[in-house]
Amino acid sequence: MRFGIMLWLLILVIAMPAGASLWEPDPGFLPEDGRRAVPNDASPPERTVPRFTLPSLPEEHEGTIRRVAIREKKVALTFDLCELATITTGYDAAIIDFLRQRQIPATLFLGGKWMRSHRMRAMQLMADPLFEIGNHAWSHGNFGIMNERSMLEQIRWTQAEYERLREEILAQAVDDGRSVTLPESMVLFRLPYGRCSDAALKVLAREGLEVVQWDVAAETSGDNAIPGLGKLVADQVQPGSILLFHANSVPRGSAALLTETVDILIRRGYQFVTVGELLKLGEPRRTREGYFNRPGDNLNLDHQFGPDGTGRR
Ligand SMILES: [Zn+2]
């Protein structure tokens, strides 16, 4: 009898397609959400050229946005979901579930290869009006050391992958009788490793992408689930701040850090908006250098992830 119940449970679990609904994403952790849980595929994407091209940005938009100068207590939470050419990363369900449960808008910077390896999760995020989606390169190429051809691949392959998933979402919406509107392309870009060069800024502006970094790098490289860390992060926040987190299950304890930080900021009267919304409220503060907390603090990363930053040797 007990065996019979277990068999039924097993059949039920197998019959329920994991993450199958675009409109009601599965909360909680699925086995494929784990870091390195899905097999790696280092091949180029099926579509390498985007169909939509953005108009180039004016010269004064060249640079990296660190924060926006405003008086209102509004800030943008941003999350990177990226992976190298050589490995797959995960999906931090605790973070995304928290944002959805509390209805906190956020901007998610997705790597193109991550979108392909986490196809259903990527489409669920794109289809959720709570989130704004930005381009975070194909396989985390380092824009401080790559040549122009590689930079264009990293940018355009990701734009093209977004378009493919967008088409699939819209087709699914038609089948399900839903009305869904999604931006034709991503207009924001985040530099992997925060690294860039003059040439990279020119290429990105020509491709029509605003480069959005952060003024508050929230996570540490250790365990982020340490009580008190959220206060240290919140103390760095000012009106118009852009906070950097990850939601790809690479840094440890990010969900706990996020919860603590958000609760403190709410108590201090802050509200959360997407980067796109923040940019409508005031003047962005740009720099020409890409870094974590101060210029030059990420140069050591140029030598750790292969000749182009993607992990390939
Ligand atoms: Zn990244």
Tab-separated table of C-alpha atoms and ligand atoms in Angstrom:
chain	number	residue	atom	x	y	z
A	1	MET	CA	0.000	0.000	0.000
A	2	ARG	CA	2.721	2.398	1.035
A	3	PHE	CA	4.594	1.471	-2.127
A	4	GLY	CA	1.433	2.215	-4.131
A	5	ILE	CA	1.171	5.742	-2.681
A	6	MET	CA	4.838	6.370	-3.349
A	7	LEU	CA	4.401	5.222	-6.934
A	8	TRP	CA	1.506	7.633	-7.403
A	9	LEU	CA	3.528	10.469	-5.922
A	10	LEU	CA	6.383	9.620	-8.242
A	11	ILE	CA	4.085	9.596	-11.265
A	12	LEU	CA	2.606	12.945	-10.176
A	13	VAL	CA	6.048	14.493	-9.798
A	14	ILE	CA	7.141	13.236	-13.201
A	15	ALA	CA	3.888	14.311	-14.853
A	16	MET	CA	4.128	17.871	-13.511
A	17	PRO	CA	6.407	19.676	-15.945
A	18	ALA	CA	8.883	21.717	-13.928
A	19	GLY	CA	8.587	25.451	-14.519
A	20	ALA	CA	6.108	24.913	-17.301
A	21	SER	CA	3.922	27.963	-16.776
A	22	LEU	CA	5.086	31.302	-18.064
A	23	TRP	CA	2.359	33.205	-16.286
A	24	GLU	CA	2.451	31.535	-12.883
A	25	PRO	CA	6.109	30.706	-12.328
A	26	ASP	CA	6.914	27.960	-9.856
A	27	PRO	CA	7.916	29.401	-6.533
A	28	GLY	CA	10.703	27.716	-4.642
A	29	PHE	CA	13.720	25.808	-5.756
A	30	LEU	CA	13.619	23.331	-8.637
A	31	PRO	CA	16.496	20.890	-9.193
A	32	GLU	CA	17.487	22.641	-12.447
A	33	ASP	CA	17.844	25.956	-10.555
A	34	GLY	CA	21.006	24.755	-8.857
A	35	ARG	CA	24.440	26.008	-9.738
A	36	ARG	CA	25.957	23.799	-12.473
A	37	ALA	CA	22.754	21.697	-12.464
A	38	VAL	CA	22.199	22.096	-16.198
A	39	PRO	CA	24.783	20.859	-18.704
A	40	ASN	CA	27.075	23.432	-20.267
A	41	ASP	CA	26.792	24.363	-23.943
A	42	ALA	CA	29.566	26.606	-25.220
A	43	SER	CA	28.280	26.863	-28.801
A	44	PRO	CA	27.110	30.169	-30.330
A	45	PRO	CA	23.375	30.876	-30.249
A	46	GLU	CA	21.016	29.768	-33.009
A	47	ARG	CA	20.413	33.398	-33.977
A	48	THR	CA	23.454	35.654	-33.870
A	49	VAL	CA	22.051	38.824	-35.434
A	50	PRO	CA	19.206	40.716	-33.761
A	51	ARG	CA	16.305	41.765	-35.970
A	52	PHE	CA	15.735	45.026	-34.120
A	53	THR	CA	18.514	47.590	-34.144
A	54	LEU	CA	18.531	50.469	-31.692
A	55	PRO	CA	19.468	53.998	-32.754
A	56	SER	CA	22.932	54.998	-31.544
A	57	LEU	CA	23.094	57.066	-28.375
A	58	PRO	CA	24.255	60.695	-28.467
A	59	GLU	CA	27.876	61.244	-27.445
A	60	GLU	CA	26.935	62.674	-24.044
A	61	HIS	CA	25.371	59.314	-23.120
A	62	GLU	CA	28.710	57.531	-23.558
A	63	GLY	CA	29.973	56.237	-20.217
A	64	THR	CA	28.754	54.107	-17.327
A	65	ILE	CA	25.845	55.218	-15.144
A	66	ARG	CA	26.664	54.818	-11.446
A	67	ARG	CA	23.590	56.483	-9.920
A	68	VAL	CA	20.942	59.095	-10.647
A	69	ALA	CA	20.910	62.529	-8.994
A	70	ILE	CA	17.484	62.909	-7.360
A	71	ARG	CA	16.081	64.116	-4.055
A	72	GLU	CA	13.295	61.567	-3.701
A	73	LYS	CA	14.102	58.471	-1.676
A	74	LYS	CA	13.931	56.117	-4.639
A	75	VAL	CA	16.541	53.510	-5.504
A	76	ALA	CA	16.944	50.664	-7.988
A	77	LEU	CA	17.742	47.094	-7.015
A	78	THR	CA	19.612	45.301	-9.797
A	79	PHE	CA	20.480	41.611	-10.108
A	80	ASP	CA	22.932	39.988	-12.483
A	81	LEU	CA	22.234	36.475	-13.804
A	82	CYS	CA	25.271	35.470	-15.770
A	83	GLU	CA	27.595	32.588	-16.571
A	84	LEU	CA	30.917	32.009	-18.307
A	85	ALA	CA	31.397	30.070	-21.553
A	86	THR	CA	32.788	27.182	-19.524
A	87	ILE	CA	30.163	26.634	-16.800
A	88	THR	CA	26.489	27.042	-16.006
A	89	THR	CA	25.240	28.886	-12.946
A	90	GLY	CA	21.833	28.778	-11.253
A	91	TYR	CA	18.626	30.652	-10.463
A	92	ASP	CA	18.226	32.052	-6.962
A	93	ALA	CA	14.561	31.249	-6.345
A	94	ALA	CA	14.651	32.742	-2.832
A	95	ILE	CA	15.519	36.156	-4.276
A	96	ILE	CA	12.993	36.172	-7.107
A	97	ASP	CA	10.243	34.733	-4.874
A	98	PHE	CA	10.946	37.442	-2.279
A	99	LEU	CA	10.713	40.236	-4.874
A	100	ARG	CA	7.448	38.812	-6.211
A	101	GLN	CA	5.941	38.236	-2.804
A	102	ARG	CA	6.713	41.796	-1.710
A	103	GLN	CA	5.942	43.197	-5.192
A	104	ILE	CA	9.304	44.969	-5.356
A	105	PRO	CA	10.249	46.011	-8.885
A	106	ALA	CA	13.808	45.299	-9.994
A	107	THR	CA	16.089	45.382	-13.007
A	108	LEU	CA	17.613	42.056	-13.989
A	109	PHE	CA	20.702	41.909	-16.175
A	110	LEU	CA	20.667	38.585	-17.989
A	111	GLY	CA	23.593	36.967	-19.757
A	112	GLY	CA	22.560	35.607	-23.154
A	113	LYS	CA	24.027	32.188	-22.492
A	114	TRP	CA	22.284	32.115	-19.104
A	115	MET	CA	18.975	32.846	-20.889
A	116	ARG	CA	19.576	29.853	-23.147
A	117	SER	CA	20.561	27.475	-20.361
A	118	HIS	CA	17.698	28.665	-18.107
A	119	ARG	CA	15.163	29.125	-20.857
A	120	MET	CA	11.925	28.748	-18.874
A	121	ARG	CA	13.160	30.795	-15.916
A	122	ALA	CA	14.364	33.530	-18.317
A	123	MET	CA	10.976	33.635	-20.057
A	124	GLN	CA	9.135	33.735	-16.716
A	125	LEU	CA	11.248	36.732	-15.685
A	126	MET	CA	10.730	38.492	-19.022
A	127	ALA	CA	6.967	37.896	-18.881
A	128	ASP	CA	6.698	39.310	-15.352
A	129	PRO	CA	5.838	43.055	-15.473
A	130	LEU	CA	7.566	43.488	-12.096
A	131	PHE	CA	10.931	43.127	-13.794
A	132	GLU	CA	12.899	45.156	-16.305
A	133	ILE	CA	15.384	43.129	-18.329
A	134	GLY	CA	18.839	44.316	-19.408
A	135	ASN	CA	21.696	42.822	-21.448
A	136	HIS	CA	24.663	41.420	-19.492
A	137	ALA	CA	26.720	40.089	-22.460
A	138	TRP	CA	26.650	36.552	-23.852
A	139	SER	CA	29.232	34.684	-21.786
A	140	HIS	CA	30.623	37.352	-19.466
A	141	GLY	CA	33.255	38.664	-21.877
A	142	ASN	CA	35.541	41.272	-20.340
A	143	PHE	CA	34.926	44.600	-22.111
A	144	GLY	CA	38.201	45.953	-20.792
A	145	ILE	CA	40.306	43.512	-22.828
A	146	MET	CA	38.198	42.162	-25.753
A	147	ASN	CA	38.524	43.299	-29.348
A	148	GLU	CA	35.600	44.973	-31.098
A	149	ARG	CA	34.453	41.857	-32.929
A	150	SER	CA	34.166	39.893	-29.673
A	151	MET	CA	32.366	42.784	-27.984
A	152	LEU	CA	29.803	42.896	-30.788
A	153	GLU	CA	29.233	39.147	-30.480
A	154	GLN	CA	28.710	39.429	-26.720
A	155	ILE	CA	26.197	42.263	-27.203
A	156	ARG	CA	24.314	41.126	-30.312
A	157	TRP	CA	24.066	37.412	-29.521
A	158	THR	CA	22.354	38.397	-26.264
A	159	GLN	CA	19.990	40.852	-27.979
A	160	ALA	CA	19.128	38.086	-30.460
A	161	GLU	CA	18.513	35.506	-27.719
A	162	TYR	CA	16.175	37.936	-25.964
A	163	GLU	CA	14.249	38.378	-29.215
A	164	ARG	CA	13.914	34.614	-29.657
A	165	LEU	CA	12.508	34.183	-26.152
A	166	ARG	CA	10.268	37.227	-26.609
A	167	GLU	CA	8.800	35.707	-29.772
A	168	GLU	CA	8.136	32.489	-27.899
A	169	ILE	CA	6.423	34.335	-25.041
A	170	LEU	CA	4.237	36.305	-27.445
A	171	ALA	CA	3.289	33.129	-29.342
A	172	GLN	CA	2.393	31.445	-26.058
A	173	ALA	CA	0.310	34.491	-25.076
A	174	VAL	CA	-1.699	34.186	-28.306
A	175	ASP	CA	-2.301	30.479	-27.615
A	176	ASP	CA	-3.412	31.260	-24.068
A	177	GLY	CA	-5.593	34.225	-25.083
A	178	ARG	CA	-3.510	36.670	-23.059
A	179	SER	CA	-2.509	40.184	-23.940
A	180	VAL	CA	1.184	40.683	-23.252
A	181	THR	CA	3.435	43.558	-24.257
A	182	LEU	CA	7.198	43.231	-24.053
A	183	PRO	CA	9.891	45.677	-25.169
A	184	GLU	CA	11.271	44.773	-28.608
A	185	SER	CA	14.832	44.919	-27.319
A	186	MET	CA	16.801	45.473	-24.177
A	187	VAL	CA	18.102	49.048	-23.957
A	188	LEU	CA	20.290	48.744	-20.861
A	189	PHE	CA	23.639	46.961	-20.621
A	190	ARG	CA	25.744	45.895	-17.677
A	191	LEU	CA	29.481	45.353	-18.042
A	192	PRO	CA	30.722	41.943	-16.874
A	193	TYR	CA	33.262	42.362	-14.048
A	194	GLY	CA	32.388	46.063	-14.260
A	195	ARG	CA	35.283	46.331	-16.742
A	196	CYS	CA	35.369	48.603	-19.753
A	197	SER	CA	37.559	50.636	-22.073
A	198	ASP	CA	37.086	53.750	-24.186
A	199	ALA	CA	36.564	51.511	-27.212
A	200	ALA	CA	33.902	49.502	-25.342
A	201	LEU	CA	31.975	52.634	-24.360
A	202	LYS	CA	31.983	53.752	-28.000
A	203	VAL	CA	30.774	50.350	-29.254
A	204	LEU	CA	28.000	50.184	-26.640
A	205	ALA	CA	26.781	53.732	-27.387
A	206	ARG	CA	26.832	52.957	-31.111
A	207	GLU	CA	24.744	49.835	-30.431
A	208	GLY	CA	22.225	52.065	-28.621
A	209	LEU	CA	22.746	50.628	-25.126
A	210	GLU	CA	22.926	52.669	-21.918
A	211	VAL	CA	25.587	51.175	-19.639
A	212	VAL	CA	24.270	50.804	-16.087
A	213	GLN	CA	26.650	49.881	-13.259
A	214	TRP	CA	26.044	50.696	-9.565
A	215	ASP	CA	27.136	52.931	-6.719
A	216	VAL	CA	26.478	50.277	-4.049
A	217	ALA	CA	28.045	46.834	-4.589
A	218	ALA	CA	25.967	44.960	-2.019
A	219	GLU	CA	27.515	41.500	-1.833
A	220	THR	CA	30.845	40.399	-0.474
A	221	SER	CA	32.760	37.392	-1.804
A	222	GLY	CA	32.151	35.512	1.457
A	223	ASP	CA	28.896	34.459	3.110
A	224	ASN	CA	26.385	37.293	2.744
A	225	ALA	CA	23.902	35.838	5.228
A	226	ILE	CA	25.678	37.556	8.113
A	227	PRO	CA	23.279	39.619	10.259
A	228	GLY	CA	24.354	43.244	10.224
A	229	LEU	CA	25.699	43.221	6.661
A	230	GLY	CA	22.389	44.669	5.422
A	231	LYS	CA	22.916	47.743	7.599
A	232	LEU	CA	26.387	48.303	6.139
A	233	VAL	CA	24.851	48.134	2.656
A	234	ALA	CA	21.881	50.378	3.554
A	235	ASP	CA	24.253	52.963	5.066
A	236	GLN	CA	25.869	53.415	1.620
A	237	VAL	CA	22.527	54.055	-0.080
A	238	GLN	CA	21.382	57.556	-1.015
A	239	PRO	CA	18.471	58.811	-3.143
A	240	GLY	CA	19.038	57.622	-6.733
A	241	SER	CA	21.362	54.760	-5.772
A	242	ILE	CA	21.725	51.652	-7.909
A	243	LEU	CA	22.452	48.498	-5.891
A	244	LEU	CA	24.238	45.443	-7.294
A	245	PHE	CA	23.188	41.921	-6.316
A	246	HIS	CA	23.293	38.556	-8.106
A	247	ALA	CA	20.414	36.115	-8.567
A	248	ASN	CA	22.340	33.293	-10.243
A	249	SER	CA	23.214	31.395	-7.058
A	250	VAL	CA	26.885	32.302	-7.235
A	251	PRO	CA	27.383	34.584	-4.205
A	252	ARG	CA	26.277	32.833	-0.997
A	253	GLY	CA	23.532	34.202	1.240
A	254	SER	CA	22.358	36.947	-1.120
A	255	ALA	CA	18.652	36.374	-0.360
A	256	ALA	CA	19.209	36.962	3.369
A	257	LEU	CA	21.273	40.071	2.666
A	258	LEU	CA	18.602	41.371	0.284
A	259	THR	CA	15.814	40.860	2.817
A	260	GLU	CA	17.711	42.658	5.562
A	261	THR	CA	18.740	45.531	3.265
A	262	VAL	CA	15.218	46.006	1.877
A	263	ASP	CA	13.632	46.034	5.340
A	264	ILE	CA	16.080	48.687	6.578
A	265	LEU	CA	15.617	50.844	3.480
A	266	ILE	CA	11.828	50.654	3.777
A	267	ARG	CA	12.079	51.719	7.429
A	268	ARG	CA	14.193	54.667	6.262
A	269	GLY	CA	11.473	55.694	3.812
A	270	TYR	CA	12.946	54.378	0.565
A	271	GLN	CA	10.916	53.078	-2.377
A	272	PHE	CA	12.112	50.757	-5.115
A	273	VAL	CA	11.874	51.412	-8.839
A	274	THR	CA	13.482	49.914	-11.930
A	275	VAL	CA	16.571	51.576	-13.421
A	276	GLY	CA	14.413	52.742	-16.354
A	277	GLU	CA	12.059	54.506	-13.928
A	278	LEU	CA	14.961	55.971	-11.957
A	279	LEU	CA	16.449	57.449	-15.145
A	280	LYS	CA	13.183	59.300	-15.788
A	281	LEU	CA	13.424	61.025	-12.401
A	282	GLY	CA	16.781	62.776	-12.653
A	283	GLU	CA	20.189	63.203	-14.216
A	284	PRO	CA	22.346	60.086	-14.378
A	285	ARG	CA	25.839	60.359	-12.948
A	286	ARG	CA	28.289	58.782	-15.370
A	287	THR	CA	31.951	57.842	-15.256
A	288	ARG	CA	34.142	56.590	-18.090
A	289	GLU	CA	35.694	53.943	-15.895
A	290	GLY	CA	34.149	50.632	-14.874
A	291	TYR	CA	34.848	49.394	-11.337
A	292	PHE	CA	33.309	47.910	-8.189
A	293	ASN	CA	33.880	50.592	-5.536
A	294	ARG	CA	36.736	52.691	-6.885
A	295	PRO	CA	38.607	52.979	-10.196
A	296	GLY	CA	41.104	50.172	-10.739
A	297	ASP	CA	39.738	47.781	-8.100
A	298	ASN	CA	38.773	45.127	-10.690
A	299	LEU	CA	41.857	45.128	-12.918
A	300	ASN	CA	43.128	41.909	-11.299
A	301	LEU	CA	40.121	40.103	-12.854
A	302	ASP	CA	41.639	40.628	-16.331
A	303	HIS	CA	44.008	37.728	-15.693
A	304	GLN	CA	41.672	35.264	-13.981
A	305	PHE	CA	39.149	34.266	-16.631
A	306	GLY	CA	41.139	33.639	-19.802
A	307	PRO	CA	42.116	36.034	-22.614
A	308	ASP	CA	38.565	37.346	-23.165
A	309	GLY	CA	37.025	36.961	-19.694
A	310	THR	CA	34.673	34.126	-20.704
A	311	GLY	CA	36.657	31.473	-18.861
A	312	ARG	CA	38.028	29.930	-22.085
A	313	ARG	CA	41.765	29.410	-21.993
B	1	ZN	ZN	27.938	39.071	-14.197
